[in-house]
Amino acid sequence: MLENYEIDWASIRSEISKLNAKSIFIELPEGLKGAMPEISENLRDYRIYFSGENVYGACDTQDNPFDVTLHFGHSIIPDIDYGKRIIFIELRRRLEISEEKLSRLSSLKFKRIGLVATVQYIGFLPILKDYLERNGKKAIISSGDSRLTYPGQVLGCDFSAAISISDSVDCFIVFADGEFHARGIAISTGKETIALDPNTFEIRTVDHEKFLRQRYAMVEKAMNSRYFGIIVSMKLGQTRYALANILKEKINRAGKRAEIIIMNEITPQKLMNIPVDMFVNTACPRIALDDAELFNYRIITPQELEMALGERPLSDYTIDMINRVDRIKGHR
Ligand code: SF4
């Protein structure tokens, strides 16, 4: 299961030994739960405990009583105070990038290109940059804000590495699985954005019209809503109490009513019996944007709320990003 990733068990064991850790808590993204036997075999000299919870990002790590946490599949978020010993195993993808695959980029008409990737593919950005520059383009990989570990990195809640150079490039190439990150960059920068499939090197220009139509329909629904539930996540890297309080004041100023609802895992089942007209999600922005249908089109972002209340122009559609989180009293 882990054969497609770069993983150096000797150095992981050495890091664990340096911490003199005997008991290990292991966090895995849902798609990698199948790797449990392989991980268990490679760490057989320790007492290991697997988390059975869903783990969506480095923002999402559980308090536990063990000597160290091994968190697979994400890079550390530098501006989070984790308050515990935690080793991040990023799981960089193994890929063969041939000159033949790279040559597909030669059809791009743009001269100045911004390069962005998720952490699994971040090590390939210099290869893309080198190819583009050998072929007469200017390729830029830029640092983002303090939520990002690497230049050129993108998270589903942080497009700052692209936004910071949007005035200096004609388009972006996003080297990542799926289209979510590319769509976020297209909307956040207003630049043509290409989703480059890391496996096939298929080039797809992101079309976000349908997405925006759906989001504007949600804004309209929110305009007609009277009672709002503002969701705040207890997850270490998602908590935005301060924002929730600001949003509540805005809703009240508009003569409407709102409650702040604290949650950990946010699921449609948990929201089902809460009698509000519309939820406003301050937790992971992907929840409202990726899963609108699951939530019965009853969940919007903070910026969409501002549009619905007339506090942000309808022409200024902005994707939600997490810039700062509030420290939770009681988290170590
Ligand atoms: Fe990923 Fe969401 Fe966490 Fe951001 S908040 S790191 S997008 S899971």
Short mmCIF file of C-alpha atoms and ligand atoms in Angstrom, two decimals:
data_model
loop_
_atom_site.label_atom_id
_atom_site.label_comp_id
_atom_site.label_asym_id
_atom_site.label_seq_id
_atom_site.Cartn_x
_atom_site.Cartn_y
_atom_site.Cartn_z
CA MET A 1 0.00 0.00 0.00
CA LEU A 2 2.86 2.41 0.76
CA GLU A 3 4.97 1.28 -2.19
CA ASN A 4 4.02 4.39 -4.18
CA TYR A 5 5.49 6.69 -1.51
CA GLU A 6 9.00 7.60 -0.41
CA ILE A 7 9.24 6.29 3.12
CA ASP A 8 12.45 5.84 5.08
CA TRP A 9 11.68 3.53 8.00
CA ALA A 10 15.28 3.64 9.31
CA SER A 11 15.15 7.40 9.77
CA ILE A 12 11.67 7.23 11.31
CA ARG A 13 12.92 4.66 13.83
CA SER A 14 15.97 6.81 14.52
CA GLU A 15 13.77 9.87 15.24
CA ILE A 16 11.62 7.80 17.58
CA SER A 17 14.74 6.54 19.39
CA LYS A 18 16.09 10.07 19.79
CA LEU A 19 12.87 10.87 21.69
CA ASN A 20 13.32 7.71 23.75
CA ALA A 21 9.69 6.91 22.91
CA LYS A 22 8.27 3.48 23.68
CA SER A 23 4.59 4.00 22.92
CA ILE A 24 3.45 5.46 19.60
CA PHE A 25 0.09 6.84 18.51
CA ILE A 26 -0.42 6.60 14.76
CA GLU A 27 -2.71 8.86 12.73
CA LEU A 28 -3.53 7.91 9.13
CA PRO A 29 -5.70 9.58 6.48
CA GLU A 30 -8.72 7.45 5.57
CA GLY A 31 -7.22 6.31 2.25
CA LEU A 32 -4.16 4.90 4.03
CA LYS A 33 -5.84 2.91 6.79
CA GLY A 34 -5.08 -0.17 4.67
CA ALA A 35 -1.38 0.38 5.41
CA MET A 36 -1.81 -0.61 9.07
CA PRO A 37 -0.17 -4.07 8.71
CA GLU A 38 2.84 -2.60 6.88
CA ILE A 39 3.31 0.14 9.49
CA SER A 40 2.84 -2.28 12.35
CA GLU A 41 5.49 -4.61 10.86
CA ASN A 42 8.01 -1.78 10.42
CA LEU A 43 7.50 -0.51 13.97
CA ARG A 44 7.27 -3.89 15.67
CA ASP A 45 9.79 -2.91 18.39
CA TYR A 46 7.37 -0.34 19.85
CA ARG A 47 3.95 -0.43 21.48
CA ILE A 48 1.77 1.07 18.78
CA TYR A 49 -1.77 2.37 18.93
CA PHE A 50 -3.66 3.31 15.77
CA SER A 51 -6.19 6.12 15.77
CA GLY A 52 -9.48 4.93 14.31
CA GLU A 53 -10.61 8.51 13.68
CA ASN A 54 -10.71 10.17 10.28
CA VAL A 55 -7.65 12.39 9.82
CA TYR A 56 -7.99 15.10 7.18
CA GLY A 57 -4.89 17.25 7.60
CA ALA A 58 -2.08 18.37 9.89
CA CYS A 59 -4.73 20.61 11.48
CA ASP A 60 -6.41 17.51 12.75
CA THR A 61 -4.38 15.63 15.35
CA GLN A 62 -5.74 14.09 18.54
CA ASP A 63 -4.58 14.57 22.09
CA ASN A 64 -3.36 11.22 23.41
CA PRO A 65 -1.38 9.84 26.35
CA PHE A 66 1.41 8.14 24.33
CA ASP A 67 5.11 9.08 24.08
CA VAL A 68 4.95 10.31 20.49
CA THR A 69 2.44 10.73 17.65
CA LEU A 70 3.32 9.67 14.10
CA HIS A 71 1.10 11.60 11.71
CA PHE A 72 1.12 10.26 8.14
CA GLY A 73 0.32 12.03 4.90
CA HIS A 74 0.65 15.73 5.77
CA SER A 75 3.38 18.27 6.50
CA ILE A 76 3.52 20.18 9.77
CA ILE A 77 1.56 23.45 9.86
CA PRO A 78 4.31 25.71 11.26
CA ASP A 79 2.06 28.22 12.99
CA ILE A 80 0.22 25.61 15.07
CA ASP A 81 1.44 24.94 18.61
CA TYR A 82 0.91 21.18 18.73
CA GLY A 83 1.87 21.00 22.41
CA LYS A 84 3.05 17.40 22.14
CA ARG A 85 5.76 15.30 20.48
CA ILE A 86 4.68 14.66 16.92
CA ILE A 87 6.55 13.40 13.87
CA PHE A 88 5.06 14.23 10.46
CA ILE A 89 5.65 11.66 7.73
CA GLU A 90 4.76 13.51 4.56
CA LEU A 91 4.56 10.53 2.19
CA ARG A 92 6.02 12.06 -0.94
CA ARG A 93 4.81 10.23 -4.05
CA ARG A 94 7.19 8.18 -6.19
CA LEU A 95 6.76 9.20 -9.84
CA GLU A 96 8.64 8.72 -13.08
CA ILE A 97 8.64 12.03 -14.92
CA SER A 98 9.98 11.44 -18.40
CA GLU A 99 11.00 14.11 -20.90
CA GLU A 100 8.14 12.83 -23.05
CA LYS A 101 5.61 13.63 -20.28
CA LEU A 102 7.18 17.03 -19.66
CA SER A 103 7.01 17.84 -23.36
CA ARG A 104 3.21 18.12 -23.04
CA LEU A 105 3.83 21.41 -21.22
CA SER A 106 5.38 22.86 -24.36
CA SER A 107 1.88 23.51 -25.76
CA LEU A 108 1.23 26.14 -23.07
CA LYS A 109 0.86 29.57 -24.61
CA PHE A 110 1.75 31.48 -21.43
CA LYS A 111 5.16 33.03 -20.82
CA ARG A 112 5.17 33.49 -17.00
CA ILE A 113 3.90 30.54 -15.01
CA GLY A 114 3.36 30.10 -11.27
CA LEU A 115 3.95 26.57 -9.95
CA VAL A 116 2.07 25.09 -7.01
CA ALA A 117 1.72 21.56 -5.58
CA THR A 118 0.35 19.63 -2.64
CA VAL A 119 3.00 18.26 -0.30
CA GLN A 120 2.97 14.78 -1.89
CA TYR A 121 4.24 16.34 -5.13
CA ILE A 122 6.16 19.36 -3.86
CA GLY A 123 9.56 17.78 -4.67
CA PHE A 124 8.65 17.71 -8.38
CA LEU A 125 8.19 21.47 -8.73
CA PRO A 126 11.92 22.11 -9.47
CA ILE A 127 11.70 19.52 -12.29
CA LEU A 128 8.71 21.32 -13.83
CA LYS A 129 10.44 24.68 -13.38
CA ASP A 130 13.63 23.44 -15.02
CA TYR A 131 11.73 22.07 -18.04
CA LEU A 132 9.70 25.25 -18.51
CA GLU A 133 12.77 27.47 -18.25
CA ARG A 134 14.72 25.29 -20.72
CA ASN A 135 11.83 25.99 -23.07
CA GLY A 136 11.80 29.73 -22.82
CA LYS A 137 9.24 30.28 -20.05
CA LYS A 138 9.63 32.03 -16.74
CA ALA A 139 8.51 29.72 -13.91
CA ILE A 140 8.00 31.01 -10.35
CA ILE A 141 7.74 29.04 -7.11
CA SER A 142 6.89 31.36 -4.25
CA SER A 143 6.61 31.14 -0.48
CA GLY A 144 3.19 31.55 1.07
CA ASP A 145 2.18 32.42 4.62
CA SER A 146 3.11 30.79 7.92
CA ARG A 147 0.55 27.98 7.56
CA LEU A 148 2.68 26.46 4.77
CA THR A 149 5.87 24.43 5.20
CA TYR A 150 7.31 24.70 1.67
CA PRO A 151 7.54 27.28 -1.12
CA GLY A 152 4.92 26.48 -3.75
CA GLN A 153 2.80 24.44 -1.34
CA VAL A 154 -0.98 24.58 -1.41
CA LEU A 155 -3.48 23.38 1.20
CA GLY A 156 -7.24 23.24 0.77
CA CYS A 157 -7.38 26.14 3.25
CA ASP A 158 -4.36 28.11 2.04
CA PHE A 159 -3.68 29.41 -1.47
CA SER A 160 -1.24 32.10 -0.34
CA ALA A 161 1.75 30.71 -2.29
CA ALA A 162 -0.21 31.45 -5.47
CA ILE A 163 -1.89 34.69 -4.36
CA SER A 164 1.51 36.19 -3.45
CA ILE A 165 2.68 36.02 -7.09
CA SER A 166 -0.57 36.41 -8.98
CA ASP A 167 0.47 39.84 -10.31
CA SER A 168 3.73 38.42 -11.67
CA VAL A 169 2.40 35.43 -13.64
CA ASP A 170 0.06 34.80 -16.57
CA CYS A 171 -1.19 31.42 -15.35
CA PHE A 172 -0.73 28.74 -12.70
CA ILE A 173 0.07 25.06 -12.96
CA VAL A 174 -1.22 23.07 -10.00
CA PHE A 175 0.44 19.65 -9.60
CA ALA A 176 -2.00 17.78 -7.35
CA ASP A 177 -4.65 15.08 -7.36
CA GLY A 178 -8.18 16.25 -8.19
CA GLU A 179 -9.32 19.77 -9.03
CA PHE A 180 -10.12 21.31 -5.65
CA HIS A 181 -6.80 23.11 -5.17
CA ALA A 182 -6.64 24.30 -8.78
CA ARG A 183 -10.18 25.68 -8.57
CA GLY A 184 -9.34 27.50 -5.34
CA ILE A 185 -6.32 29.10 -6.98
CA ALA A 186 -8.27 30.04 -10.11
CA ILE A 187 -10.93 31.81 -8.04
CA SER A 188 -8.47 33.36 -5.57
CA THR A 189 -6.15 34.77 -8.22
CA GLY A 190 -8.44 35.31 -11.22
CA LYS A 191 -5.73 33.73 -13.38
CA GLU A 192 -6.10 30.87 -15.83
CA THR A 193 -5.21 27.76 -13.85
CA ILE A 194 -4.15 24.40 -15.16
CA ALA A 195 -4.67 21.22 -13.16
CA LEU A 196 -1.77 18.99 -14.19
CA ASP A 197 -2.49 15.36 -13.36
CA PRO A 198 0.65 13.96 -11.70
CA ASN A 199 0.08 10.45 -13.02
CA THR A 200 -1.02 11.02 -16.60
CA PHE A 201 0.27 14.56 -17.13
CA GLU A 202 -3.14 15.38 -18.58
CA ILE A 203 -3.53 19.17 -18.79
CA ARG A 204 -6.96 20.50 -17.77
CA THR A 205 -7.84 24.17 -17.63
CA VAL A 206 -10.05 24.71 -14.61
CA ASP A 207 -13.58 25.82 -15.36
CA HIS A 208 -15.19 27.13 -12.17
CA GLU A 209 -18.39 28.57 -13.66
CA LYS A 210 -20.61 25.69 -12.51
CA PHE A 211 -19.07 25.83 -9.03
CA LEU A 212 -19.71 29.58 -8.76
CA ARG A 213 -23.30 29.21 -9.99
CA GLN A 214 -23.91 26.69 -7.22
CA ARG A 215 -22.29 28.93 -4.61
CA TYR A 216 -24.30 31.99 -5.66
CA ALA A 217 -27.47 29.90 -5.33
CA MET A 218 -26.40 29.19 -1.74
CA VAL A 219 -25.81 32.89 -1.10
CA GLU A 220 -29.33 33.60 -2.32
CA LYS A 221 -30.69 30.93 0.01
CA ALA A 222 -28.75 32.54 2.88
CA MET A 223 -30.27 35.94 2.03
CA ASN A 224 -33.69 34.45 2.75
CA SER A 225 -32.54 32.69 5.94
CA ARG A 226 -33.44 34.12 9.37
CA TYR A 227 -31.76 31.71 11.76
CA PHE A 228 -28.09 30.70 11.41
CA GLY A 229 -25.87 28.09 13.07
CA ILE A 230 -22.21 29.12 13.08
CA ILE A 231 -20.04 26.01 13.31
CA VAL A 232 -16.72 26.17 15.15
CA SER A 233 -14.41 23.17 15.07
CA MET A 234 -12.49 21.98 18.14
CA LYS A 235 -9.73 20.64 15.88
CA LEU A 236 -6.40 22.20 16.80
CA GLY A 237 -5.71 23.79 13.42
CA GLN A 238 -9.25 24.77 12.48
CA THR A 239 -10.62 26.61 15.52
CA ARG A 240 -11.88 30.12 14.71
CA TYR A 241 -13.91 31.30 17.72
CA ALA A 242 -13.03 34.94 17.13
CA LEU A 243 -14.34 34.79 13.57
CA ALA A 244 -17.51 33.03 14.74
CA ASN A 245 -18.21 35.83 17.21
CA ILE A 246 -17.68 38.49 14.53
CA LEU A 247 -20.07 36.64 12.21
CA LYS A 248 -22.67 36.35 14.96
CA GLU A 249 -22.54 40.11 15.53
CA LYS A 250 -22.97 40.74 11.79
CA ILE A 251 -26.00 38.43 11.67
CA ASN A 252 -27.54 40.11 14.71
CA ARG A 253 -26.88 43.57 13.25
CA ALA A 254 -28.86 42.48 10.19
CA GLY A 255 -31.83 41.74 12.50
CA LYS A 256 -31.40 37.96 12.24
CA ARG A 257 -30.59 35.32 14.82
CA ALA A 258 -27.57 33.01 15.22
CA GLU A 259 -26.14 30.38 17.54
CA ILE A 260 -22.50 29.30 17.74
CA ILE A 261 -22.23 25.51 17.61
CA ILE A 262 -19.03 23.77 18.73
CA MET A 263 -18.18 20.49 17.06
CA ASN A 264 -15.30 18.14 16.41
CA GLU A 265 -16.18 15.98 13.40
CA ILE A 266 -18.81 17.78 11.31
CA THR A 267 -21.23 15.37 9.65
CA PRO A 268 -24.64 15.81 8.01
CA GLN A 269 -26.16 13.46 10.64
CA LYS A 270 -25.02 15.70 13.51
CA LEU A 271 -26.51 18.79 11.87
CA MET A 272 -29.75 17.14 10.85
CA ASN A 273 -31.78 17.98 13.98
CA ILE A 274 -30.45 21.49 14.54
CA PRO A 275 -33.34 23.81 13.66
CA VAL A 276 -31.50 26.57 11.79
CA ASP A 277 -32.15 27.70 8.21
CA MET A 278 -28.47 27.86 7.25
CA PHE A 279 -25.11 26.83 8.73
CA VAL A 280 -21.99 28.97 8.41
CA ASN A 281 -18.84 26.86 8.51
CA THR A 282 -15.71 28.30 10.15
CA ALA A 283 -13.98 24.89 10.31
CA CYS A 284 -12.10 23.34 7.36
CA PRO A 285 -13.28 25.35 4.33
CA ARG A 286 -13.51 22.17 2.25
CA ILE A 287 -16.51 20.99 4.29
CA ALA A 288 -18.85 23.65 2.89
CA LEU A 289 -17.29 23.74 -0.58
CA ASP A 290 -16.75 20.04 -1.34
CA ASP A 291 -19.74 18.54 0.42
CA ALA A 292 -22.59 21.00 -0.18
CA GLU A 293 -24.85 18.25 -1.50
CA LEU A 294 -24.24 16.00 1.54
CA PHE A 295 -25.27 18.90 3.76
CA ASN A 296 -28.42 19.40 1.70
CA TYR A 297 -27.14 22.77 0.41
CA ARG A 298 -27.54 24.21 3.91
CA ILE A 299 -23.93 25.24 4.63
CA ILE A 300 -22.02 28.34 3.50
CA THR A 301 -18.62 29.96 4.10
CA PRO A 302 -18.00 33.13 6.15
CA GLN A 303 -17.45 35.16 2.96
CA GLU A 304 -20.70 33.87 1.47
CA LEU A 305 -22.49 34.96 4.64
CA GLU A 306 -21.02 38.46 4.23
CA MET A 307 -22.39 38.55 0.68
CA ALA A 308 -25.81 37.40 1.87
CA LEU A 309 -25.84 40.16 4.52
CA GLY A 310 -24.82 42.80 1.97
CA GLU A 311 -21.43 43.34 3.63
CA ARG A 312 -19.39 42.12 0.65
CA PRO A 313 -20.13 42.88 -3.01
CA LEU A 314 -21.64 39.96 -4.91
CA SER A 315 -18.95 40.43 -7.54
CA ASP A 316 -16.23 39.74 -4.95
CA TYR A 317 -16.51 35.96 -4.60
CA THR A 318 -13.67 34.88 -2.31
CA ILE A 319 -12.73 31.34 -1.32
CA ASP A 320 -12.42 30.88 2.43
CA MET A 321 -8.87 30.37 3.76
CA ILE A 322 -7.70 29.83 7.33
CA ASN A 323 -5.24 32.61 8.19
CA ARG A 324 -5.11 32.15 11.91
CA VAL A 325 -6.59 29.83 14.48
CA ASP A 326 -7.51 30.53 18.09
CA ARG A 327 -5.72 28.62 20.78
CA ILE A 328 -8.13 26.51 22.77
CA LYS A 329 -7.77 26.67 26.53
CA GLY A 330 -7.26 23.12 27.73
CA HIS A 331 -5.36 21.94 24.65
CA ARG A 332 -1.86 21.16 25.86
FE1 SF4 B 1 -6.57 20.41 5.12
FE2 SF4 B 1 -8.90 21.45 5.88
FE3 SF4 B 1 -7.00 21.07 7.65
FE4 SF4 B 1 -6.74 22.95 5.83
S1 SF4 B 1 -8.28 22.91 7.46
S2 SF4 B 1 -5.16 21.52 6.47
S3 SF4 B 1 -7.74 22.00 4.08
S4 SF4 B 1 -8.07 19.46 6.51
#
